[in-house]
Every structure is written in structure tokens, then in C-alpha cells.
DNA sequence: AACGCAAGTATTTTT
DNA sequence: TACTTGCGTT
């Protein structure tokens, strides 16, 4: 096997004897690359069969990219890469659970509840218990339940050290919530991990089966694993044959239960393990690396690591101060236009009549559609224009702390005719019409799914309001139980007994009759075929296309969903629906990124984990945003902000632009802002300033000795 | 039950 | 600013 593209340390990791290995190293040192080569090596040297390898990544996208690379590395063994099990913890657990969950009493056609479904289920319980939803919002319970599950605490074992009365309320809600999930045959995200652990703990035969199946387990981004994931690894790997890579300085998912101690105590947890440190960075220029090191230096608790590079010193980092978020976006647009049209320096504004490409009318129409720009405000703005002929935009990336920051950028990019792609934020699958369609599908598979029922029983309007829904809900909850599954047909016979107002009664009977006819579709039909019948029965097109343009757009989205469903044409519709729903529920934000599209990419710092770009714009570097105001109270959270900034800076290969605004609109009104404390530690001589950034940021020299917490304003 | 309007409130970060 | 929630009217 060709190891020539690896350095000595990387080779050592790739060819290490079987046993536990930790590769602990900084950004851009080739951890992911090493992990991929390790898999290839194990397969090619016939040390482990591909089917016996389990590789866990942080996102689905990372998994599919790894599989592609592996395929290329194993060109001489075609098909081998396909046999490796790869995916996120959640998706791999979901697959295993489909086979094994019946031991817990759930059906293996369970649905996966996303955060939204989860909160709706909790809300119903809060209402049932007549809790004060101001004092105890569903989002609070949802976060706490998630925390408990990540700590592997079932309702009976709940112990989060909370104060009364929250402790008692949570215990009640959690217990009822878990019952409710069970009755609906649903698992939430955290159940996928927690219940998997519980199965392995309580059913040693099942555990043994998977220990035999996966004799070698690899984990990328190990610093962001939570206690449940840790427990899984510990059981699966029987303390051996575990290969993990990560960097404690890049742990950024603490809010989701990730525990940095997993990587810090690997050596103790897995005795006789081999720890390998990679120290050469292949990604960034020396300047970028130096700046990043300074920032992470704000966290004394991070494990010290050497990181050097043979790369050139490179260009200076640009530190720009702008007036507000609009000017910030214009600054970024201007730089991108300049760089992508081959001019390394400033561009002049192009007079309208000389503009290539789009007419001003086009741009105005787009701007109005996107954010309702008025003609006057639009004309008074002069933004640079991206020429029709320009370099590829794929190597431009804009990073921000929160999704809300993308708006100003979007507005300016539309006006500048710069194609862009936003990762995450308001997604296709979060649109109302799409969620409705998926809810119908879920109901067709499982009429006990109350969250879906509530969503669509009156969508389109059928004359079944909240009162009637509550009665139906009670009926279903009391009706039989999951242990002996009742077909919808039998349910319907009994459902005619339900006591509802005549109009609602008829509508409800019709609704379930419709579900039943869809459910009886023979298995020879595929999912796309079923869905087309389904929308007709529902009357979806008439409902959505109300004559407005938005209505047409909504219907187009449904048609787009048909296209997605085409993937599942070669299997019975039930299976297809299940796979579609699972895939949608477990999508990662970054999965939506379209590699083919030539566009500037915008995303949150969290989504950028593991990625790299030639040109990175890190915007909104202000106190309150980066670090975020919600993180300032807890030192742990502030440390995580430092790591987040470190992740952001180290995404850049060649050029890095840091931008902050003096004023920013927050909740609609302007507030003045202060530059981020993280900027103060950057090496001044490696920066190129724009605006009065130099003066504003380096106001005093005495701050050199302060800790991050002390650096506040 | 459905619709419309007004007030109030919220933004980290995601599988 | 934008979205959700609640209230009042039909
Ligand atoms: N030995 C090497 N020679 C040349 N390039 C390398 C070498 N090792 C890694 N690289 C390159 O360095 C870049 C970073 O690699 P990789 O993404 O694997 O790093 P990483 O340590 O996983 O980074 P991060 O911690 O940011 O996720 C990639 O473009 C990779 O191709």
C-alpha cells in the first residue's frame, strides 16, 4: 500500500499494531487523512475484514467523503469500501436499533422524533400536568431531558442535581414523556444512543453479536463525544481495537453533552493504548497558524501541543472594522469580487451600463423577493458587482457565530450578483408543507404518532379543532397498547364509538378512512407512487396552491420532495418511507452543501468543523457575538467560545479576513458594539488593517497579562 | 372552528 | 425584525 503521502508520525499511526490508538493533534495535521489510511491499511493487509470495521464520523457528509477517499485508496479491491460500516453515531445506532429494539417492546418500525417533535410532545404533557409554561417552558425540559439521556439516566435514575421544584417537575415530565414516546413508538435523538446502551447492558447476547461484528472501531472528532457515545465505544471495543483521532482544543459541542474528558483521559480509560501526536500542519500559512495559536493560548487548560508548518509565511491577515453589519457584508462582497475577478486589490464600483451579467431589474426583483427591498432603498445603494466571468467561488467561505448573521450578507450578495450557498438555517425539510407531507407519511406507517396527527389532522382544514383533537388523542392513548399492535382497520371499527360533535365526528372518520385506504396500498407500489396517490387523497395541491406565488412555491416544494423519493423507487413503499424518514431525521446541517454549485459558502462555525477553504471570512467578531453573550457567565462556556474561534481561524488555507462592526442591529434596534476580546491577542505585525481597526483593538498595551475572563469591557 | 389582528418575546451553537 | 401566542369576532 502506498504510504508515501504520509509523514513518519502518520505512518506510525496507520501501521500501528492492533489495539487502542489515540491520535491527538492540532488542526490541519492530517488526523482525518490518517484515519482514512488506517482503514485502508487494515483492509489491504487483511488485518480486518471490511465488514468488521465500524467508522464513526461527526456528520453524514464526512462519512460519505471518507468512503469516497477509501474507495480511491483501495482501487485494487473494488467494493471493499462499500462494506465498511460508516456513519454518525446516531445513524449507525438507528440501523442497529431497527433490528434489535423489539427486546425493549418498541416496534422496529419506530419513528425518530426531531427536536421539534420532541418539544411538541413535551408541551402536550406540560398542558396535561397544567404546568406554568412561562416558568417551565418545553424547551427547558427538552434540554434537561436531553442532558439526562446523554448521561444515560432513565426516568427512574434521574439525577441532575437540580433544585426544587424544577427537580420534581422534571421527574414527572420526563417519566411521562418517555411513556408517551413508547406509546407512539417513537425515539428521540438521544434515545438512539441511550437505549442502544441499555440494550447492550441488559442483553449480553446482543452485545456479543455486535462485538463480533465490529472487531475494529474508529472515531473521528473524538473530542466531541458524549458519555453515552463513550459507553457504547467502551462496550463495543471491549477496551481494545479502538482507533480515535481528535483535538481537545477543537471541542465545541459541550452544549450538546460532549465531554472533553473523554479525549483527555483516553490513556487511562484504555490502558496499554498508543498515543500518537501529529505536529506538522499542512493546511495553513505560517501567519494564520501563528494567529490561531495566540487565540487558543487564552485557554491555559488546553493540552499543550506543538504545531509547525513548512508552508510559506503567506499574506497578512486582514482585520477590518466596519460601521455596521451592512458595511461588513459590503466589505466581504467587495473583497470576493476583487479576488474572484483576478484583481488582488480593491475594485472600483462599476457603472450600471457597463455591468456584465444581470440587469439592475433582475437584481432588484431578486432583492425584493428575498427581503422586500423597496426601489428607492435599492437604488441608493452602490455595491460592487461580480463580473459574469469570474474564478470559481468554491474556495470562499464566510463563517459566523449565529445563523441570524447571514441575513445582511445575503442581502448584499444578491445585490452584488454573487452566488452563495447557506448551510443549515431554514432548511427544506423544515418547511411547513414538507413537514406536513412527512407527517402524513409517518401516520400512514403508524397511526399512533400523535405529534404527526396533531400536525395534519386539520391540514387542510377539516373542521377538527383543538378540542376535538384532544378527545381523539385521549382515545388513541387509551386504545389498546403497543404490545399487541392493532391494525388500522380494527382501530377504525372501534373509533366510530368516539364521542365528538357531529361535524368533527364525520371529519375524523373520513380522515382515518383515508389513512386506511393509503395504508392498504399493495407492496408492489413504490414510495413515489404512493406519495402521488396520497397528495390527491389529501387534496394537497388545491390546499397549497391558493393562487398566490408563495402557494405555487409551496407546491413546487412538494414536487421536489417527490424527486427526493425517487431514490426509493426500487423497493416497496413501506420500506422506502421508513428509509426516507430516517434519512431526513438524521440529516446533518452540512449535508445540504452542494459540491457542484459554484458559490460562496456561508455557515456557522459549528458547521465548519473539519472543513478547509483557501479564503475564510470570519465575521461578527464582537463582544456578545463572538464570544456570545450567553457564554459569558460560565468559564467553561467561555473556554468553548475560545475553541470555537480557534476552529474558525484554522479553517483557512491561504487568506484570512477578520471583520467586526461598530454597530449592529439586534432585535431590530441598533446597538453599539465592542471588538471581540479574542482580537487583542493577535500578532499586530502580522495584520493588515482596514478602517480604524488598529486603533480600536489595540487601545491599551496593558491587557497582555489578562485572562480571557478578565478581558471584558 | 376559522380567521385576523395585536402584543409580546426572542437568537447561540445541532445529531 | 420576525415569529409565535392569545384574544376577539364571525
Ligand atoms: N502528509 C501530508 N502531506 C501533505 N498533505 C497532507 C498530509 N497530511 C494531511 N495533509 C493535508 O492537510 C489537510 C488537513 O488534513 P485533515 O483534514 O486530515 O486534518 P485534520 O487534522 O483532520 O484537521 P482538523 O483537525 O481541522 O479536522 C488536508 O488537505 C490534507 O490533505
XYZ file of C-alpha atoms (C1' of nucleotides) and ligand atoms in Angstrom:
769
model
C 0.000 0.000 0.000
C 1.149 3.489 -0.826
C 2.071 5.318 2.327
C 4.247 7.858 0.576
C 1.809 10.700 1.038
C 2.115 10.374 4.810
C 4.736 11.694 7.188
C 6.508 9.442 9.673
C 4.146 10.006 12.569
C 1.141 9.486 10.364
C 2.668 6.267 9.059
C 3.265 5.128 12.588
C -0.407 5.613 13.391
C -1.579 3.983 10.184
C 0.591 0.913 10.648
C 0.291 0.615 14.425
C -0.379 -2.884 15.750
C -3.982 -3.719 16.553
C -5.032 -2.248 19.878
C -6.195 1.120 21.155
C -4.711 4.159 19.491
C -5.299 7.835 20.133
C -4.096 10.338 17.597
C -4.063 13.638 19.425
C -3.136 16.559 17.248
C -3.941 20.084 16.227
C -5.899 21.290 13.234
C -4.743 20.535 9.709
C -2.256 17.920 10.863
C -3.965 15.183 8.872
C -5.963 13.341 11.539
C -8.843 12.546 9.247
C -6.463 11.604 6.495
C -4.617 9.306 8.866
C -7.830 7.660 9.986
C -8.865 7.003 6.399
C -5.491 5.498 5.570
C -5.676 3.394 8.692
C -8.874 1.782 7.441
C -7.333 1.176 4.038
C -4.266 -0.339 5.658
C -6.272 -2.708 7.840
C -8.193 -3.917 4.838
C -5.307 -4.216 2.464
C -3.071 -6.033 4.908
C -6.014 -8.317 5.628
C -5.816 -7.468 9.285
C -9.547 -6.827 9.488
C -12.347 -7.622 7.064
C -14.130 -4.539 5.741
C -17.440 -5.817 7.175
C -15.860 -5.889 10.605
C -14.869 -2.242 10.555
C -17.026 0.474 12.061
C -16.021 4.073 11.362
C -17.879 6.831 13.184
C -17.831 10.354 11.862
C -19.409 13.558 13.023
C -21.675 14.138 10.045
C -23.133 12.050 7.264
C -21.216 14.127 4.799
C -17.924 13.332 6.489
C -18.847 9.654 6.241
C -19.602 9.752 2.552
C -16.440 11.696 1.800
C -14.418 9.227 3.778
C -15.952 6.371 1.873
C -15.033 8.050 -1.401
C -11.425 8.535 -0.339
C -11.279 4.989 0.889
C -12.578 3.760 -2.406
C -9.796 5.585 -4.186
C -7.184 4.213 -1.789
C -8.492 0.692 -2.269
C -8.690 0.844 -6.045
C -7.250 -2.654 -6.193
C -10.049 -4.027 -4.043
C -13.168 -2.681 -5.685
C -16.226 -2.767 -3.472
C -14.285 -3.187 -0.250
C -15.037 0.351 0.883
C -18.760 -0.274 0.476
C -18.603 -2.986 3.087
C -17.224 -0.811 5.830
C -19.928 0.466 8.174
C -19.665 4.244 8.251
C -21.842 6.945 9.638
C -22.631 9.121 12.591
C -23.266 7.554 15.976
C -26.914 8.376 15.544
C -27.359 6.855 12.121
C -25.422 3.697 12.975
C -27.434 3.261 16.165
C -30.665 3.798 14.264
C -29.717 0.981 11.893
C -28.861 -1.387 14.722
C -31.991 -0.410 16.633
C -34.176 -1.351 13.666
C -33.007 -4.888 14.224
C -32.760 -5.086 17.973
C -35.222 -2.700 19.561
C -38.025 -5.241 19.895
C -36.407 -6.525 23.093
C -37.453 -3.254 24.684
C -41.021 -3.606 23.452
C -40.864 -0.953 20.749
C -41.702 -1.965 17.203
C -38.834 -1.950 14.714
C -40.810 0.470 12.563
C -40.271 3.203 15.169
C -40.133 6.824 14.052
C -37.397 9.246 15.007
C -38.550 12.456 16.675
C -36.521 15.540 15.925
C -36.155 18.420 18.381
C -39.339 19.992 17.157
C -41.383 16.805 17.564
C -39.821 16.328 20.973
C -40.856 19.760 22.159
C -44.380 19.292 20.888
C -44.706 16.038 22.769
C -43.393 17.704 25.924
C -45.764 20.600 25.507
C -48.749 18.297 25.499
C -47.505 16.746 28.707
C -46.975 20.145 30.326
C -50.528 21.052 29.433
C -51.774 17.768 30.814
C -49.981 18.498 34.080
C -51.165 22.109 33.971
C -47.671 23.428 34.497
C -46.870 27.088 34.260
C -45.351 27.162 30.793
C -43.760 30.539 31.424
C -41.782 29.242 34.329
C -41.201 25.821 32.817
C -41.059 26.137 29.044
C -40.958 22.987 26.943
C -37.528 23.976 25.673
C -36.151 23.810 29.207
C -37.490 20.310 29.782
C -36.285 19.239 26.392
C -32.756 20.429 27.137
C -32.719 18.799 30.567
C -34.139 15.516 29.322
C -31.504 15.509 26.641
C -28.835 16.059 29.264
C -30.190 13.218 31.374
C -30.234 10.868 28.415
C -26.697 11.757 27.420
C -25.763 10.774 30.969
C -27.670 7.516 30.468
C -30.236 8.312 33.123
C -33.634 6.701 32.626
C -36.531 8.481 34.365
C -36.093 6.252 37.430
C -32.400 7.137 37.613
C -32.765 10.846 37.041
C -30.236 12.870 38.972
C -29.090 16.153 37.548
C -28.589 17.908 40.868
C -31.386 20.376 40.236
C -33.178 22.492 42.797
C -36.740 22.018 43.888
C -39.317 22.464 42.391
C -37.755 22.066 38.959
C -36.372 18.700 40.039
C -39.832 17.278 40.801
C -41.459 18.795 37.749
C -38.751 17.413 35.504
C -39.026 13.944 37.029
C -42.743 13.927 36.293
C -42.414 15.299 32.784
C -39.512 13.047 31.848
C -41.302 9.956 33.030
C -44.494 10.808 31.177
C -42.565 11.872 28.123
C -40.785 8.561 27.936
C -44.111 6.713 28.268
C -45.564 8.882 25.590
C -42.715 8.137 23.212
C -43.185 4.459 23.872
C -46.892 4.630 23.145
C -46.190 6.455 19.914
C -43.434 4.020 19.001
C -41.012 6.894 18.738
C -37.395 7.503 19.703
C -35.819 10.909 20.059
C -32.214 11.625 19.044
C -30.856 10.864 22.469
C -32.815 7.622 22.763
C -30.936 6.324 19.766
C -27.800 6.385 21.888
C -29.155 5.815 25.380
C -31.438 2.912 24.547
C -28.692 1.339 22.468
C -26.504 1.394 25.560
C -29.322 -0.018 27.682
C -29.821 -2.861 25.236
C -26.141 -3.682 25.220
C -26.051 -3.562 29.020
C -29.089 -5.713 29.568
C -28.838 -8.168 26.702
C -25.301 -9.545 26.638
C -26.078 -11.784 23.684
C -26.923 -8.798 21.547
C -23.791 -7.017 22.682
C -21.707 -10.090 21.902
C -23.158 -10.197 18.420
C -22.031 -6.656 17.679
C -18.686 -7.100 19.346
C -18.131 -9.921 16.931
C -19.489 -7.942 14.052
C -17.327 -4.880 14.696
C -13.886 -6.008 15.663
C -12.307 -2.674 14.862
C -13.870 0.687 15.653
C -12.595 4.088 14.544
C -13.844 7.502 15.639
C -13.150 10.868 14.052
C -13.579 14.087 16.091
C -13.347 12.116 19.309
C -13.194 15.298 21.389
C -16.884 15.823 20.789
C -18.243 12.524 22.043
C -20.682 12.426 24.940
C -20.936 9.949 27.836
C -23.464 7.778 26.016
C -21.195 7.509 22.994
C -18.284 6.787 25.258
C -20.223 3.958 26.915
C -21.014 2.497 23.511
C -17.393 2.559 22.449
C -16.236 1.043 25.682
C -18.666 -1.853 25.343
C -18.228 -2.390 21.644
C -14.485 -2.331 21.634
C -14.059 -4.377 24.818
C -11.279 -1.929 25.653
C -9.290 -2.914 22.606
C -9.147 -2.270 18.890
C -10.287 1.265 19.066
C -8.705 3.986 16.958
C -9.715 7.525 17.764
C -8.498 10.878 16.489
C -9.208 14.329 17.822
C -8.043 17.571 19.328
C -9.201 18.740 22.748
C -8.685 22.334 21.584
C -11.429 21.828 18.998
C -14.151 20.533 21.306
C -17.145 22.751 20.557
C -20.254 20.717 21.318
C -20.300 20.895 25.094
C -23.811 22.352 24.911
C -24.922 19.071 23.440
C -23.376 16.950 26.123
C -19.926 16.374 24.628
C -17.414 15.768 27.339
C -13.856 16.829 26.682
C -12.717 14.458 29.404
C -13.261 11.556 27.025
C -10.236 12.540 24.992
C -8.226 13.821 27.939
C -8.445 10.559 29.822
C -8.203 8.166 26.921
C -4.869 6.840 28.089
C -6.282 5.951 31.483
C -9.524 4.563 30.170
C -7.844 2.336 27.646
C -4.653 1.094 29.234
C -1.811 -0.019 27.005
C -3.044 2.351 24.378
C -0.714 4.040 21.974
C -0.830 7.817 21.827
C 0.491 9.479 18.710
C 0.892 13.198 18.272
C 0.987 14.794 14.847
C 2.713 18.130 14.826
C 3.020 19.271 11.266
C 0.218 21.377 9.855
C -0.326 21.071 6.114
C -3.253 23.391 5.800
C -2.483 26.963 6.678
C 0.135 29.620 6.158
C 2.554 30.335 8.997
C 0.803 33.617 9.668
C -2.595 32.043 10.079
C -1.217 29.333 12.284
C 0.573 31.817 14.500
C -2.575 33.874 14.974
C -4.617 30.794 15.805
C -2.049 29.650 18.369
C -2.282 33.008 20.090
C -6.034 32.695 20.415
C -6.030 29.167 21.774
C -3.347 30.344 24.193
C -6.166 32.128 26.005
C -7.191 28.717 27.321
C -4.499 27.575 29.742
C -6.395 24.317 30.312
C -5.893 23.039 26.778
C -3.308 20.257 26.391
C -0.107 21.869 25.113
C 0.622 20.793 21.558
C 3.384 21.596 19.131
C 2.205 22.674 15.731
C 4.506 23.843 12.975
C 4.360 24.112 9.238
C 6.639 24.170 6.262
C 4.123 26.313 4.423
C 5.031 29.853 3.421
C 4.530 32.757 5.753
C 1.778 33.905 3.416
C -0.228 37.074 3.275
C -1.011 39.182 6.271
C -4.321 38.643 7.951
C -6.814 41.397 7.275
C -8.506 42.865 10.331
C -11.361 45.095 9.292
C -13.569 47.433 11.227
C -16.826 48.438 9.587
C -19.652 50.726 10.596
C -22.421 48.180 10.812
C -23.427 44.746 9.555
C -24.385 46.156 6.176
C -20.913 47.633 5.703
C -19.438 44.396 6.950
C -21.261 42.478 4.261
C -20.239 45.015 1.639
C -16.631 44.695 2.705
C -16.770 40.943 2.260
C -18.549 41.219 -1.080
C -16.010 43.716 -2.332
C -13.086 41.518 -1.382
C -14.645 38.494 -3.003
C -15.409 40.381 -6.192
C -11.828 41.637 -6.304
C -10.247 38.275 -5.626
C -12.542 36.317 -7.906
C -12.037 38.667 -10.805
C -8.321 38.228 -10.550
C -7.535 41.615 -9.068
C -5.809 41.225 -5.809
C -6.641 44.752 -4.760
C -9.649 46.999 -4.452
C -12.269 47.138 -7.196
C -13.987 50.195 -8.446
C -17.749 50.310 -8.477
C -18.916 49.562 -11.980
C -21.386 51.979 -13.546
C -24.711 50.293 -14.248
C -24.467 50.487 -18.014
C -21.138 48.669 -18.087
C -22.229 45.887 -15.870
C -21.985 42.377 -17.241
C -24.454 39.763 -16.410
C -27.566 40.681 -14.610
C -29.629 43.745 -15.301
C -30.463 46.041 -12.450
C -34.095 44.994 -12.796
C -33.174 41.357 -12.251
C -31.261 42.215 -9.154
C -33.991 44.404 -7.812
C -36.615 41.736 -8.344
C -34.437 39.215 -6.587
C -33.788 41.593 -3.727
C -37.461 42.330 -3.348
C -38.331 38.668 -3.331
C -35.661 37.891 -0.768
C -36.127 40.659 1.706
C -38.700 43.071 0.358
C -36.273 45.769 -0.724
C -38.001 48.940 -1.828
C -36.987 50.500 -5.124
C -35.651 53.652 -3.519
C -33.520 51.993 -0.909
C -32.248 49.656 -3.549
C -31.195 52.389 -5.961
C -29.395 54.397 -3.366
C -27.060 51.518 -2.689
C -23.910 51.063 -4.621
C -22.450 47.663 -4.246
C -19.702 46.024 -6.252
C -20.774 43.651 -8.975
C -19.351 40.252 -9.647
C -18.426 40.118 -13.335
C -20.002 37.357 -15.362
C -16.567 35.935 -15.997
C -15.008 35.143 -12.657
C -12.937 32.487 -10.922
C -14.515 29.667 -9.009
C -16.180 30.742 -5.777
C -15.966 27.417 -4.015
C -12.896 28.386 -2.057
C -14.581 31.346 -0.394
C -16.199 30.703 2.915
C -17.902 33.026 5.366
C -18.100 31.957 8.971
C -20.308 33.388 11.686
C -21.363 32.545 15.202
C -25.139 32.572 14.714
C -27.450 31.952 11.781
C -29.067 35.368 12.256
C -25.878 36.958 10.949
C -26.371 35.556 7.479
C -29.200 37.932 6.624
C -27.183 41.081 5.945
C -24.693 39.049 3.943
C -27.445 37.545 1.844
C -28.921 40.917 1.032
C -25.648 42.329 -0.191
C -24.702 39.192 -2.076
C -27.947 39.268 -4.010
C -27.369 42.882 -4.945
C -23.808 42.069 -5.948
C -24.889 39.069 -8.015
C -22.591 36.808 -6.030
C -23.948 33.270 -5.932
C -23.939 31.891 -2.431
C -24.984 28.857 -0.512
C -26.065 28.830 3.100
C -25.522 25.723 5.176
C -28.249 25.000 7.701
C -30.582 27.690 8.887
C -34.054 27.415 7.450
C -33.918 24.165 5.620
C -36.029 22.475 3.025
C -37.172 19.825 5.455
C -38.265 22.420 7.963
C -40.768 23.982 5.631
C -44.314 23.602 6.733
C -45.592 21.866 3.617
C -42.724 19.387 3.720
C -43.198 18.671 7.400
C -46.876 18.105 6.673
C -46.096 15.635 3.931
C -43.684 13.777 6.154
C -46.245 13.768 8.955
C -48.770 12.112 6.651
C -46.196 9.516 5.731
C -45.495 8.877 9.374
C -49.176 8.428 10.085
C -49.557 6.006 7.242
C -46.822 3.893 8.822
C -48.055 4.397 12.363
C -51.365 5.982 13.292
C -50.279 6.314 16.939
C -47.845 9.098 16.085
C -49.685 11.876 17.890
C -47.235 14.616 17.046
C -47.880 13.989 13.369
C -51.588 13.563 13.923
C -51.844 16.907 15.636
C -49.925 18.495 12.823
C -52.090 17.336 9.947
C -55.463 16.283 11.248
C -56.698 19.710 10.335
C -54.337 20.476 7.493
C -56.061 21.095 5.077
C -58.870 22.379 7.342
C -61.437 19.671 8.008
C -63.316 21.195 10.876
C -61.346 19.388 13.557
C -60.066 21.957 16.024
C -58.012 21.667 19.154
C -60.885 20.470 21.334
C -61.698 17.602 19.031
C -58.054 16.735 18.664
C -57.732 16.401 22.438
C -60.606 13.930 22.503
C -59.051 11.907 19.687
C -55.692 11.974 21.430
C -57.191 10.588 24.639
C -58.954 7.910 22.659
C -55.773 6.740 20.960
C -53.726 6.825 24.152
C -56.294 4.648 25.919
C -56.799 2.400 22.933
C -55.014 -0.925 23.385
C -51.278 -0.734 23.651
C -48.252 -1.167 21.562
C -47.540 -4.688 22.765
C -50.197 -6.154 20.585
C -50.341 -3.981 17.549
C -53.822 -3.335 16.222
C -54.314 -2.864 12.502
C -55.802 0.430 11.482
C -58.880 -1.429 10.203
C -59.778 -2.773 13.652
C -58.998 0.547 15.212
C -61.418 2.227 12.873
C -64.259 -0.098 13.849
C -63.845 0.965 17.469
C -63.109 4.559 16.615
C -66.679 5.014 15.394
C -67.656 4.916 19.076
C -65.752 8.108 19.818
C -67.805 10.986 21.199
C -67.330 14.102 19.110
C -69.533 16.832 17.713
C -71.291 15.526 14.586
C -69.245 17.537 12.097
C -65.944 16.743 13.726
C -67.011 13.111 14.159
C -67.637 12.724 10.447
C -64.444 14.509 9.519
C -62.412 12.321 11.857
C -63.995 9.138 10.498
C -63.206 10.287 6.972
C -59.669 11.153 7.930
C -58.866 7.715 9.303
C -60.710 6.046 6.436
C -58.435 7.916 4.086
C -55.374 6.824 6.050
C -56.586 3.262 5.861
C -57.004 3.247 2.108
C -53.487 4.620 1.738
C -52.172 2.028 4.163
C -53.730 -0.727 2.080
C -51.691 0.181 -0.979
C -50.127 -3.109 -2.151
C -46.417 -3.564 -1.522
C -45.634 -3.703 -5.223
C -46.064 0.071 -5.350
C -43.083 2.252 -4.578
C -42.855 5.303 -2.348
C -43.072 7.920 -5.115
C -46.176 6.173 -6.449
C -47.736 6.088 -3.011
C -46.957 9.728 -2.376
C -48.606 10.837 -5.579
C -51.766 8.974 -4.654
C -51.547 10.364 -1.163
C -51.434 14.034 -2.161
C -54.501 13.526 -4.349
C -56.432 11.911 -1.488
C -55.403 14.712 0.852
C -56.185 17.403 -1.691
C -52.766 18.873 -1.077
C -52.333 20.681 -4.357
C -55.630 22.516 -4.082
C -54.851 23.389 -0.495
C -51.371 24.743 -1.170
C -51.965 26.473 -4.484
C -54.187 29.247 -3.235
C -53.422 31.439 -6.223
C -50.545 33.267 -4.564
C -46.969 32.966 -5.741
C -45.971 31.564 -2.363
C -48.656 28.944 -2.815
C -47.114 27.862 -6.108
C -43.711 27.773 -4.468
C -45.053 25.567 -1.681
C -46.469 23.129 -4.173
C -43.151 23.108 -6.007
C -41.505 22.109 -2.761
C -43.836 19.141 -2.506
C -42.901 18.193 -6.050
C -39.276 18.499 -5.038
C -39.994 16.003 -2.289
C -41.298 13.574 -4.924
C -37.938 13.885 -6.616
C -36.203 13.007 -3.372
C -38.496 9.998 -3.008
C -37.422 8.699 -6.433
C -34.319 7.346 -4.727
C -36.518 4.764 -3.086
C -38.334 3.653 -6.210
C -36.804 0.190 -6.297
C -38.314 -1.053 -3.051
C -41.777 -1.476 -1.516
C -43.226 1.815 -0.365
C -43.236 0.940 3.324
C -39.530 0.349 3.337
C -38.938 3.424 1.216
C -40.965 5.628 3.522
C -39.131 4.349 6.542
C -35.756 4.977 4.957
C -36.731 8.426 3.754
C -38.000 9.422 7.185
C -34.915 8.104 8.904
C -32.624 9.860 6.482
C -34.425 13.150 6.879
C -34.490 12.945 10.666
C -30.775 12.283 10.892
C -29.560 14.805 8.320
C -26.641 16.942 9.434
C -26.690 20.616 8.582
C -23.639 20.368 6.387
C -25.160 17.503 4.379
C -27.118 20.080 2.431
C -23.950 21.525 0.924
C -23.962 21.104 -2.819
C -20.425 20.428 -4.055
C -21.312 21.064 -7.643
C -22.635 24.532 -7.142
C -20.137 27.285 -7.803
C -20.956 29.552 -4.914
C -19.554 31.280 -1.891
C -20.454 29.245 1.136
C -21.774 30.672 4.386
C -22.155 28.729 7.592
C -21.870 28.763 11.342
C -18.549 27.991 12.979
C -20.008 24.748 14.244
C -20.841 23.537 10.763
C -17.315 24.355 9.574
C -15.700 21.801 11.814
C -13.301 19.613 9.855
C -13.532 21.683 6.651
C -10.941 23.861 4.921
C -11.034 26.740 2.400
C -8.447 28.911 0.668
C -10.209 32.101 1.735
C -12.040 32.471 5.003
C -14.020 35.492 6.170
C -14.701 35.345 9.887
C -17.368 37.973 10.555
C -19.083 39.442 13.576
C -16.016 39.362 15.815
C -17.658 41.404 18.518
C -18.209 41.077 22.213
C -21.601 39.499 22.720
C -21.474 37.615 19.461
C -18.040 36.016 19.491
C -17.787 35.321 22.425
C -21.543 35.051 22.577
C -23.235 36.927 25.415
C -24.889 33.738 26.641
C -21.491 32.183 27.257
C -20.046 34.897 29.439
C -21.426 33.711 32.756
C -19.770 30.324 32.773
C -15.984 29.997 32.458
C -16.470 26.610 30.780
C -18.633 28.128 28.148
C -16.237 30.990 27.570
C -13.463 28.454 27.041
C -15.634 26.789 24.462
C -16.016 30.121 22.671
C -12.227 30.364 22.526
C -12.066 26.916 20.981
C -14.792 27.885 18.554
C -12.773 30.896 17.430
C -9.742 28.629 17.115
C -11.696 26.248 14.899
C -12.794 29.200 12.770
C -9.309 30.621 12.266
C -7.791 27.267 11.417
C -10.223 26.588 8.550
C -8.226 28.949 6.318
C -5.513 27.761 3.989
C -4.251 30.955 2.384
C -6.172 34.063 3.307
C -7.971 35.074 6.426
C -10.176 38.127 6.876
C -11.440 39.054 10.311
C -14.276 41.517 10.427
C -16.239 43.286 13.120
C -18.803 46.076 13.080
C -19.048 49.070 15.413
C -22.822 48.927 15.424
C -25.198 46.084 14.941
C -28.928 45.751 14.750
C -30.117 43.425 17.466
C -33.857 42.672 17.637
C -34.386 45.481 15.214
C -32.596 48.311 17.004
C -29.047 49.482 16.638
C -26.609 48.923 19.413
C -23.005 49.913 19.540
C -20.577 47.066 19.929
C -17.032 46.389 21.068
C -14.491 44.337 19.136
C -14.049 40.784 20.386
C -11.533 40.248 23.154
C -10.035 37.486 21.034
C -8.715 40.070 18.586
C -6.463 41.660 21.184
C -4.070 38.741 21.304
C -3.441 38.583 17.566
C 0.120 39.395 16.479
C -0.154 43.020 15.427
C 2.705 42.879 12.976
C 1.017 40.107 11.014
C -2.116 42.097 10.437
C -3.241 44.430 7.756
C -5.846 46.879 8.976
C -8.961 48.240 7.394
C -10.889 51.135 8.868
C -9.654 52.115 12.317
C -9.281 48.548 13.492
C -5.697 49.101 14.584
C -6.563 51.906 16.963
C -9.772 50.384 18.259
C -8.464 46.942 19.017
C -5.043 47.804 20.377
C -6.186 50.640 22.574
C -4.055 49.679 25.504
C -0.975 47.511 25.857
C -1.640 46.566 29.435
C -4.099 43.895 28.565
C -1.406 41.425 27.635
C -1.431 39.835 31.048
C -5.170 39.430 31.471
C -7.057 36.144 31.361
C -9.987 35.699 28.999
C -12.485 36.208 31.783
C -10.834 39.421 32.870
C -10.759 40.851 29.392
C -14.353 42.011 29.490
C -15.437 45.561 28.947
C -63.868 26.231 14.245
C -61.600 29.706 11.487
C -59.649 33.806 10.735
C -57.452 38.256 11.655
C -55.028 41.324 14.271
C -52.220 42.946 18.152
C -48.976 42.328 21.619
C -45.184 40.257 23.441
C -40.909 37.999 23.140
C -36.867 36.012 21.481
C -31.447 34.300 18.893
C -26.256 30.785 20.471
C -24.304 26.537 18.636
C -27.008 20.670 16.368
C -27.452 14.972 15.981
C -37.187 42.496 12.986
C -39.956 38.433 12.696
C -42.275 34.955 14.597
C -45.396 32.944 17.948
C -49.331 33.315 21.075
C -53.637 34.954 22.586
C -57.769 37.154 22.120
C -61.936 38.713 19.839
C -65.013 38.392 16.100
C -67.624 35.948 12.642
N 1.435 14.112 4.988
C 0.748 15.028 4.320
N 1.259 15.604 3.211
C 0.552 16.552 2.545
N -0.660 16.989 2.890
C -1.239 16.463 3.982
C -0.567 15.467 4.744
N -1.381 15.134 5.773
C -2.502 15.886 5.648
N -2.421 16.683 4.578
C -3.448 17.664 4.138
O -3.713 18.559 5.204
C -5.076 18.948 5.187
C -5.704 18.695 6.542
O -5.869 17.311 6.752
P -7.016 16.741 7.666
O -8.320 17.366 7.299
O -6.928 15.282 7.663
O -6.570 17.345 9.055
P -7.235 17.235 10.455
O -6.140 17.075 11.422
O -8.299 16.214 10.438
O -7.849 18.668 10.595
P -8.971 19.206 11.597
O -8.465 18.998 12.974
O -9.066 20.647 11.258
O -10.219 18.436 11.288
C -5.748 18.175 4.091
O -5.862 18.977 2.955
C -4.788 17.023 3.854
O -4.857 16.549 2.529
